[in-house]
Coordinates of C-alpha atoms in Angstrom, one line a residue:
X1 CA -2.3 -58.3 16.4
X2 CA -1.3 -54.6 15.4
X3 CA -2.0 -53.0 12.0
X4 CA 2.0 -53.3 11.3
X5 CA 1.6 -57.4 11.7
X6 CA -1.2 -57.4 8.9
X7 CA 0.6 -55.1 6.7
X8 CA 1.8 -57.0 3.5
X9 CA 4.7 -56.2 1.0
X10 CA 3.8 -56.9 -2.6
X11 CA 6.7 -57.9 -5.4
X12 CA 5.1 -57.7 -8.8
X13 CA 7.8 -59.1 -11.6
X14 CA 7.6 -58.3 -14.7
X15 CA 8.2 -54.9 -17.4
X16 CA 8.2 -51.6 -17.5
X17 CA 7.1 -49.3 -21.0
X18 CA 9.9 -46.6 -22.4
X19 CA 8.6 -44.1 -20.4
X20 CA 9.1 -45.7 -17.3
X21 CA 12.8 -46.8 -18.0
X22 CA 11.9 -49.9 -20.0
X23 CA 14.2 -50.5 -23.1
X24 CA 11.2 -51.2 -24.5
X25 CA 7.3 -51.2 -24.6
X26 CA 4.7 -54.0 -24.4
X27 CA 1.5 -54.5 -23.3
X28 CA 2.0 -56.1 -20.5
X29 CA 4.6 -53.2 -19.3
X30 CA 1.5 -50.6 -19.5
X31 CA -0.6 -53.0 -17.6
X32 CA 2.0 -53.1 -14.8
X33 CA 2.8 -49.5 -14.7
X34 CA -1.0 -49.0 -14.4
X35 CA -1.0 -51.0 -12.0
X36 CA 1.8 -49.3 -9.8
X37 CA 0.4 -46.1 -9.9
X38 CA -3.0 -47.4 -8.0
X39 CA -3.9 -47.7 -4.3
X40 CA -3.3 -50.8 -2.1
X41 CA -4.5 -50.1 1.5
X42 CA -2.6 -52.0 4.3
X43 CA 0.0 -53.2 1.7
X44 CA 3.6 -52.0 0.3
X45 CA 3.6 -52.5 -3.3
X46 CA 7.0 -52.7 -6.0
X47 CA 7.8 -53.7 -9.2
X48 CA 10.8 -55.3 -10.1
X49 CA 10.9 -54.5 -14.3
X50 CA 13.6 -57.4 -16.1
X51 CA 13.9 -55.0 -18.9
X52 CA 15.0 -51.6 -17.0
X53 CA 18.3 -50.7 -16.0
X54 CA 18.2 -49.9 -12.0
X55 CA 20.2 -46.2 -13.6
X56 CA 17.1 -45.8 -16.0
X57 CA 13.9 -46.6 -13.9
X58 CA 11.8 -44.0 -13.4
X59 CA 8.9 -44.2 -10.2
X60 CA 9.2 -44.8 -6.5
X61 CA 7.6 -47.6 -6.8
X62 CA 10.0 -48.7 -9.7
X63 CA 13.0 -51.3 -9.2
X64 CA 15.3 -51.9 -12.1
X65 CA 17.8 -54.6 -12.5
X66 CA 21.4 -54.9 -11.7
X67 CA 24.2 -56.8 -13.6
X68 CA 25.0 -59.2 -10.7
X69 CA 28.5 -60.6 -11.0
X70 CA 29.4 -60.4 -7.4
X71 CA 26.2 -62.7 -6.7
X72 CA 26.8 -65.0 -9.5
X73 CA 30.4 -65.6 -8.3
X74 CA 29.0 -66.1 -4.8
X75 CA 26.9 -68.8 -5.9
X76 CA 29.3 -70.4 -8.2
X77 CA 32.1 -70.4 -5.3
X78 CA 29.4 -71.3 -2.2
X79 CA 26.8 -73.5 -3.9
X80 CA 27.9 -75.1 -7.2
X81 CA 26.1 -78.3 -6.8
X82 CA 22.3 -76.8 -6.5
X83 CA 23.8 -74.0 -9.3
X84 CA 24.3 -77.0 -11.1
X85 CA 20.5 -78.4 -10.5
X86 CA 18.9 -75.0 -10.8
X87 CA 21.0 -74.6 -14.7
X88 CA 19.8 -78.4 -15.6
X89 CA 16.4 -77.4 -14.7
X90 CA 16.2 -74.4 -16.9
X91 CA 17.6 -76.2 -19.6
X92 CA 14.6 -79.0 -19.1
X93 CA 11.8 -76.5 -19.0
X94 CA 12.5 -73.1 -20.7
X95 CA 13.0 -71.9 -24.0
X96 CA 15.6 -69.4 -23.9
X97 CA 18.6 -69.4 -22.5
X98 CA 19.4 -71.0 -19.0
X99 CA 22.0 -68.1 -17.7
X100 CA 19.6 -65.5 -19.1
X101 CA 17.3 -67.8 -16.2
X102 CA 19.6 -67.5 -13.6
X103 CA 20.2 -63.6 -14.4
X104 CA 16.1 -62.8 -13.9
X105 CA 16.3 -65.1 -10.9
X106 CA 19.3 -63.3 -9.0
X107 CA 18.0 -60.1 -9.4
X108 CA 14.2 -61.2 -8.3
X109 CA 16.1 -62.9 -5.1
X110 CA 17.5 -59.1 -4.9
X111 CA 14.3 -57.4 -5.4
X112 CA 12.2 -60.1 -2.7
X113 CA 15.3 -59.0 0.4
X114 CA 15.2 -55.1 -0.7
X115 CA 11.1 -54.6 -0.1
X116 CA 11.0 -57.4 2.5
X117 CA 8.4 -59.0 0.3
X118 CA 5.6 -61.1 1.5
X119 CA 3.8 -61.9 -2.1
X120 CA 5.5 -62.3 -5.3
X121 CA 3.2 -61.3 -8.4
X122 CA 4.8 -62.8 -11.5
X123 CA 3.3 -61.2 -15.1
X124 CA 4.9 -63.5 -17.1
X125 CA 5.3 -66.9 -17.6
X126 CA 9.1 -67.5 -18.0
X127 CA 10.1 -65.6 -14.9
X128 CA 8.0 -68.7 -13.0
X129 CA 11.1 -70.7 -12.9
X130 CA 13.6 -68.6 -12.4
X131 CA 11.7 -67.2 -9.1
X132 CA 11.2 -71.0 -8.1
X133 CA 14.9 -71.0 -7.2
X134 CA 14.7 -68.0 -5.1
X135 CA 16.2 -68.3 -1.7
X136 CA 12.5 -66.9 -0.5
X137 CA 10.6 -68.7 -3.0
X138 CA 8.8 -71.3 -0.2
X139 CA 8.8 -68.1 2.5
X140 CA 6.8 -66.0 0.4
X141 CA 3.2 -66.8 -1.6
X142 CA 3.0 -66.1 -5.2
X143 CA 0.7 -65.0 -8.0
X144 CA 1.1 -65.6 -12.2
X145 CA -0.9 -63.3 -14.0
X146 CA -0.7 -64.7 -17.8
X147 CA -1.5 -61.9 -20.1
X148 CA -2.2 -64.5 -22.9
X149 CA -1.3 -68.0 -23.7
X150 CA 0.9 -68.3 -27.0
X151 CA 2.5 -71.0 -29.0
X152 CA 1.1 -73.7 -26.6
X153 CA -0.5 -77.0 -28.0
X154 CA -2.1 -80.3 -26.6
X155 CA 1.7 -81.2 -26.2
X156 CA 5.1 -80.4 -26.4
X157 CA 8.3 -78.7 -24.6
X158 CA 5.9 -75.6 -23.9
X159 CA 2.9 -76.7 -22.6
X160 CA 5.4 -78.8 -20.3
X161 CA 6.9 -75.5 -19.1
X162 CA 3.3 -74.2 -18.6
X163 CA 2.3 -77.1 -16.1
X164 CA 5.4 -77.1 -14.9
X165 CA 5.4 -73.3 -13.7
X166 CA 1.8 -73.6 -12.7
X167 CA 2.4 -76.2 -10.1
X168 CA 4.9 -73.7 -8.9
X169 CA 3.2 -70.8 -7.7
X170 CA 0.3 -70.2 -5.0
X171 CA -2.5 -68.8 -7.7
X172 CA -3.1 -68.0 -11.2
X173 CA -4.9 -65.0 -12.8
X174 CA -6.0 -64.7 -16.3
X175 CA -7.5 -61.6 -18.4
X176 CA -10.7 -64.1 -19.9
X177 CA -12.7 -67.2 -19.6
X178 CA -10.7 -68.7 -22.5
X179 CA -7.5 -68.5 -20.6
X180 CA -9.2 -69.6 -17.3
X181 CA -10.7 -72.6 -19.5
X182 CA -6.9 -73.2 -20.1
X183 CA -5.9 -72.9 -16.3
X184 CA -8.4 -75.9 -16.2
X185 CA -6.5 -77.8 -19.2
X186 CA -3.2 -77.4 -17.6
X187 CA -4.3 -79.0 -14.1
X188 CA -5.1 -76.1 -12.1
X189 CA -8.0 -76.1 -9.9
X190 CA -10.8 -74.0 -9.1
X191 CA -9.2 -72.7 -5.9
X192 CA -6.2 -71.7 -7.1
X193 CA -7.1 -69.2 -10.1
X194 CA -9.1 -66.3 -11.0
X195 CA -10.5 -64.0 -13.5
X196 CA -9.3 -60.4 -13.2
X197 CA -9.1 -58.1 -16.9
X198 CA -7.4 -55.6 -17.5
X199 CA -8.3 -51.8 -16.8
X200 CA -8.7 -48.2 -18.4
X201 CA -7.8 -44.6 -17.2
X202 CA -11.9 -44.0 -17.0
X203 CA -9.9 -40.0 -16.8
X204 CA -8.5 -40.5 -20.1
X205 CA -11.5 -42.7 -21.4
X206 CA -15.2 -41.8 -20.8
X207 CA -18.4 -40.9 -22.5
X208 CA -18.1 -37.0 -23.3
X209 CA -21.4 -35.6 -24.8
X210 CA -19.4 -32.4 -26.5
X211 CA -17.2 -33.8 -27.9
X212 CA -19.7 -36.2 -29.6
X213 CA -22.1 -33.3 -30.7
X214 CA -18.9 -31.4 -32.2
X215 CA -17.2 -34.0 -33.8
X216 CA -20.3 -35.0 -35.5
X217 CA -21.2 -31.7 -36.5
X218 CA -17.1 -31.1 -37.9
X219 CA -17.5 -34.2 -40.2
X220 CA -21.5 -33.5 -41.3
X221 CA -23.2 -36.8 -39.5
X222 CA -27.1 -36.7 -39.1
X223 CA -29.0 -38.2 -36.1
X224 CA -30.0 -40.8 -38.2
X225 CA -26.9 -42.4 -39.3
X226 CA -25.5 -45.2 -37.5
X227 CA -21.2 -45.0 -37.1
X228 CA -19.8 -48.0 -36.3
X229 CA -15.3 -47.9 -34.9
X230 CA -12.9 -50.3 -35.1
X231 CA -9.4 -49.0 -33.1
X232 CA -6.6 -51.0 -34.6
X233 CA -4.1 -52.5 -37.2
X234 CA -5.4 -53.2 -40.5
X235 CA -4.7 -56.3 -41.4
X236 CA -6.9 -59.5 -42.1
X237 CA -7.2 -60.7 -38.5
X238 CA -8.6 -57.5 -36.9
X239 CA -12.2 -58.2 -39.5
X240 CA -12.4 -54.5 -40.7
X241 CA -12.5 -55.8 -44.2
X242 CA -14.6 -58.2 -44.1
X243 CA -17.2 -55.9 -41.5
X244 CA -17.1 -53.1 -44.1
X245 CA -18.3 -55.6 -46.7
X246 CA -21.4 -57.2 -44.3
X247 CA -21.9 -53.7 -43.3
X248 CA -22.6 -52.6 -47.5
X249 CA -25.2 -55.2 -47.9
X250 CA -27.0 -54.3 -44.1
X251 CA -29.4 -51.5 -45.8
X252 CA -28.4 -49.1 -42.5
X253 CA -27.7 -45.7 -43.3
X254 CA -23.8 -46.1 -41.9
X255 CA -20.8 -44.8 -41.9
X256 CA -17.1 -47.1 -40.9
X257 CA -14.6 -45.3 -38.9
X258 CA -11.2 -47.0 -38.7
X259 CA -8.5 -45.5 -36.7
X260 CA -5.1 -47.3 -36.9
X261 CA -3.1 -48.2 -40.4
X262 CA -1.4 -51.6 -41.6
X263 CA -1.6 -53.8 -44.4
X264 CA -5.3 -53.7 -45.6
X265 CA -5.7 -50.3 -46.2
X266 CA -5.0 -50.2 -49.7
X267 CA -7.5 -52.9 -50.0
X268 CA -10.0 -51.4 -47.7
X269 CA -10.3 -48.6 -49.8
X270 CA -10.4 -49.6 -53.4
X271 CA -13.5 -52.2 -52.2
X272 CA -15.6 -49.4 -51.1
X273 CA -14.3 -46.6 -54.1
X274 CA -15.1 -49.6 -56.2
X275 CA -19.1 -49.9 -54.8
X276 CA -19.5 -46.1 -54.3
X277 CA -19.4 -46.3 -50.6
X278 CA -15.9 -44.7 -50.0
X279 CA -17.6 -41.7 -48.6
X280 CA -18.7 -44.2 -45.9
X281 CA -15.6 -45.2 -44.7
X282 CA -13.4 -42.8 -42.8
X283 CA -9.8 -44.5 -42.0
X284 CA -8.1 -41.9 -39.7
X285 CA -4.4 -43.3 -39.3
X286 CA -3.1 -42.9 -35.9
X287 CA -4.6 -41.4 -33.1
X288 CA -3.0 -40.0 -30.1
X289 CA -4.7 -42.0 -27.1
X290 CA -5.3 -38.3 -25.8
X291 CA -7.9 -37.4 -28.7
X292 CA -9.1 -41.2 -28.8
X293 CA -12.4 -40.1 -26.9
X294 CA -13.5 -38.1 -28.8
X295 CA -13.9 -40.8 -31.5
X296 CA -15.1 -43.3 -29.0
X297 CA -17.9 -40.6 -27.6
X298 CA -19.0 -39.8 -31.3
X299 CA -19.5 -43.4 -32.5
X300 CA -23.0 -45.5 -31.7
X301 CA -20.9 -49.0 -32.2
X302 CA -17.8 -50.3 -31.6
X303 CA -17.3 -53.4 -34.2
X304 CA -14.6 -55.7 -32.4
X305 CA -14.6 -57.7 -35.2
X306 CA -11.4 -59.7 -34.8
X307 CA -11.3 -63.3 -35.6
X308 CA -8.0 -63.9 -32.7
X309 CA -7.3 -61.5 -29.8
X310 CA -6.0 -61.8 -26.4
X311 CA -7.7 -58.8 -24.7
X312 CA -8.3 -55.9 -27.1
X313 CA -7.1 -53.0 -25.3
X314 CA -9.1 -50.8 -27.5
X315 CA -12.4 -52.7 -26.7
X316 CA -12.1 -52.1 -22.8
X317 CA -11.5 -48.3 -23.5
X318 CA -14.7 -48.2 -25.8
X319 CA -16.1 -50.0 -22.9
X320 CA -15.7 -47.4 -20.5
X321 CA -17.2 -44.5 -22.5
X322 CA -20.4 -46.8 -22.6
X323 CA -20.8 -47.8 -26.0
X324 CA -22.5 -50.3 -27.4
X325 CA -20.7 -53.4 -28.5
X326 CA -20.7 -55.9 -31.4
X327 CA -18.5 -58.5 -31.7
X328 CA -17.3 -61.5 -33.6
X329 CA -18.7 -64.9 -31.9
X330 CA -14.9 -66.0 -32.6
X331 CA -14.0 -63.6 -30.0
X332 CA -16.8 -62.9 -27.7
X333 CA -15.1 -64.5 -24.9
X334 CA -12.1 -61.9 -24.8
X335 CA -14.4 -59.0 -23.6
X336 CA -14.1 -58.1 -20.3
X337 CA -16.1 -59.3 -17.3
X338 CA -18.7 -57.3 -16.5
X339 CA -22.2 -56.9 -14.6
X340 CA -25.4 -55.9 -16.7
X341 CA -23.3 -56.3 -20.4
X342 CA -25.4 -58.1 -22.5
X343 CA -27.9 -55.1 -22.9
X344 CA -24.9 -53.1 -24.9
X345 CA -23.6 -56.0 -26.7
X346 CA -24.4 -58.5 -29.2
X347 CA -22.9 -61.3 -30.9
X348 CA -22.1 -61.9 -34.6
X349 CA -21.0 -64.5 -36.8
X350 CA -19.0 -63.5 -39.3
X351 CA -18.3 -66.8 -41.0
X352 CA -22.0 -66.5 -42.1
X353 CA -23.2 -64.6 -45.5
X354 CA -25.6 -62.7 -43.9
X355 CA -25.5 -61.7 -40.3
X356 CA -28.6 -58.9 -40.1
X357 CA -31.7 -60.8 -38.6
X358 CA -34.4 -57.9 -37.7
X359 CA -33.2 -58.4 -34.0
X360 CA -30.1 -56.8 -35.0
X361 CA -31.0 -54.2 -37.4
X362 CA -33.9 -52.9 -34.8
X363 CA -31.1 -53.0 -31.7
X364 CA -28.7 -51.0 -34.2
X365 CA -31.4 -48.9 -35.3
X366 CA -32.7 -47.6 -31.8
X367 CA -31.1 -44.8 -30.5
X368 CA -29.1 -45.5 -26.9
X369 CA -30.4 -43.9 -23.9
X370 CA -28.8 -42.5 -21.0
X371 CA -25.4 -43.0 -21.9
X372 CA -22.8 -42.9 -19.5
X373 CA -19.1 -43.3 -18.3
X374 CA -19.1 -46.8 -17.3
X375 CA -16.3 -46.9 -14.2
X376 CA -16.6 -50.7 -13.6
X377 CA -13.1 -51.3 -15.4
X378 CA -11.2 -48.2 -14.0
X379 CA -7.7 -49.4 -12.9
X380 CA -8.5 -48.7 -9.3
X381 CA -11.5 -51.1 -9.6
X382 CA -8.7 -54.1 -11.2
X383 CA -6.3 -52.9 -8.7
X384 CA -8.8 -53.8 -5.8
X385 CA -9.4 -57.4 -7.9
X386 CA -6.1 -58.0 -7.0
X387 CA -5.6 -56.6 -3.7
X388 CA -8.2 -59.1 -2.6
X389 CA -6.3 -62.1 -4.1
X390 CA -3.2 -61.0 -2.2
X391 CA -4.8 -61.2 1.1
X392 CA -6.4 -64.3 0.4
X393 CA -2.6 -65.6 -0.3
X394 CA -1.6 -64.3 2.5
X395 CA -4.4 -65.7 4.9
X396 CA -3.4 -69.0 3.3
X397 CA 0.3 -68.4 3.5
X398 CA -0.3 -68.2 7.0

């Protein structure tokens, strides 16, 4: 067989950010333009983006969509019976609106002829369906990659929809154990899904020793005192409140960085102006992601202190600049996968009082050695994650 028959084409569905020609930006749009920009040896790789304007996409690599009246005409005129089934079936399953359905659907059946795909890789839950009814939907193997899993209880029109679209595709990735634990609640078996996180720009984010020496230096920070960051939204889910008020009754010699603004910032403030520790707690505002290392190089902790999270972004790029990690026990299973971990993180329970055993104070209190960039999360190193699964489709495919 030649190296031509083992090449594969790769179809990932999904978004695009702003700056990419999305008409807007989410999380999952960054992931997939990450993921575009990285290497996939013996494989042509696309993404289709449902919220970019083919005139408007930006990228080789980038397809937008089309408004497709001739199409839809086509298939009212040619096929009106199974246009019929495919709109009752929307209607059945999905939440939004069926023609809306059909529109992701006709331009994903576009997208799958123009890259001759071999492997679909859907990023979102609703475009599951729609791709179902693709002419090439039982020529080609499939992927869902669920970002996170929202709004879905033991029962209900949702968690129908959820089944429903797992049964329809080949595998299933998800960024944690939680979700995984939720492939398993949904029916999916062992062989058909996966764990693969999400990534960092290991350029952008990494342990930088001068920067650490001269930001600490800039703002007057001994040695001896321990700073602890939390990147994020201030608001009563993320924890920083409640952390700054276990961190005044530790007895460390701290200080609380909090980079990001929102609702509890007010109330932040007039707690620790109120118990004289205002000088302790540093709330930056914004940050450009740019000057983010910086902070993430000068701090000893990262507190991801959240009591709900999907995948913190923020965590995984404190992550790579190989800082140590505590985290709430209501979140611990949202960090990343990763070899040789516990050694840089522990675990807290915030719901408790008192959460400083001497275990803790003496792992905060020691100084950490060697610290390094840790790579193990760099996009390329995700990218790879999935590169693997695509093969495997394709060897079963086959």
């Amino acid at each position: 067989m030649s190296a031509t028959d083992n090449r594969i084409s790769i179809l990932a569905v999904g978004q695009l950010p702003v700056e990419a020609g999305g008409n807007y930006t989410t999380g999952m749009g960054k992931v997939m333009l990450e993921l575009s920009g990285q290497s996939y040896p013996g494989a042509d790789y696309a993404t289709l983006a449902l919220n970019a304007s083919g005139r408007k996409v930006t990228g080789s690599r980038h397809i937008g969509y089309v408004l497709p009246v001739c199409s839809l005409i086509a298939e009212v005129l040619m096929h009106p019976v199974r246009l019929a089934r495919e709109i009752a079936d929307y209607r059945r399953y999905l939440d939004y609106s069926p023609w809306r359905a059909l529109f992701y659907r006709l331009n994903i059946d576009r997208a799958i002829k123009r890259t001759s795909a071999t492997c679909v890789h859907l990023h979102s839950i609703d475009h599951v369906l729609p791709f179902s009814h693709a002419t090439q939907s039982r020529t080609v193997s499939s992927i869902l990659t669920c970002h996170g899993i929202f709004g879905v209880g033991d029962r209900g029109r949702r968690r129908d929809m959820y089944v429903e679209s797992m049964r329809r595709v080949g595998y299933v990735t998800g960024l944690t154990e939680e979700i995984d634990l939720r492939f398993s609640g949904f029916g999916v078996d062992a062989g058909r899904r996966h764990i693969v996180p999400n990534g960092v720009d290991t350029c952008k984010y990494h342990y930088d020793p001068q920067a650490r020496s001269a930001l600490r230096e800039n703002l007057g920070i001994s040695d001896g005192r321990t700073v602890f960051l939390t990147v994020g939204s201030l608001q009563q889910r993320k924890g920083q409140y409640d952390f700054m008020c276990l961190l005044a009754k530790s007895g460390l010699d701290f200080e609380y960085w909090l980079i990001g603004d929102g609702p509890d910032r007010q109330r932040i403030m007039d707690w620790a102006d109120a118990r004289g520790i205002g000088d302790r707690i540093r709330m930056t505002g914004y940050v450009a992601g740019t000057d983010l290392c910086r902070y993430y190089s000068a701090a000893d902790i990262y507190a991801h202190v959240s009591y709900a999270e999907g995948q913190a972004l923020s965590e995984i790029e404190a992550h790579a600049t190989g800082i140590r990690v505590l985290v709430n026990r209501e979140v611990a299973h949202t960090l990343p996968v990763r070899e040789g971990g516990p050694p840089r993180c522990r675990v807290i329970d915030m719901s408790k009082g008192d959460v400083w055993d001497d275990g803790l104070l003496e792992w905060i209190r020691t100084p950490q050695t060697a610290r390094v960039t840790d790579g193990t999360l760099d996009w390329q190193n995700i990218a790879d994650m999935y590169h693997d699964i695509y093969r495997d489709t394709q060897l079963i495919a086959n």
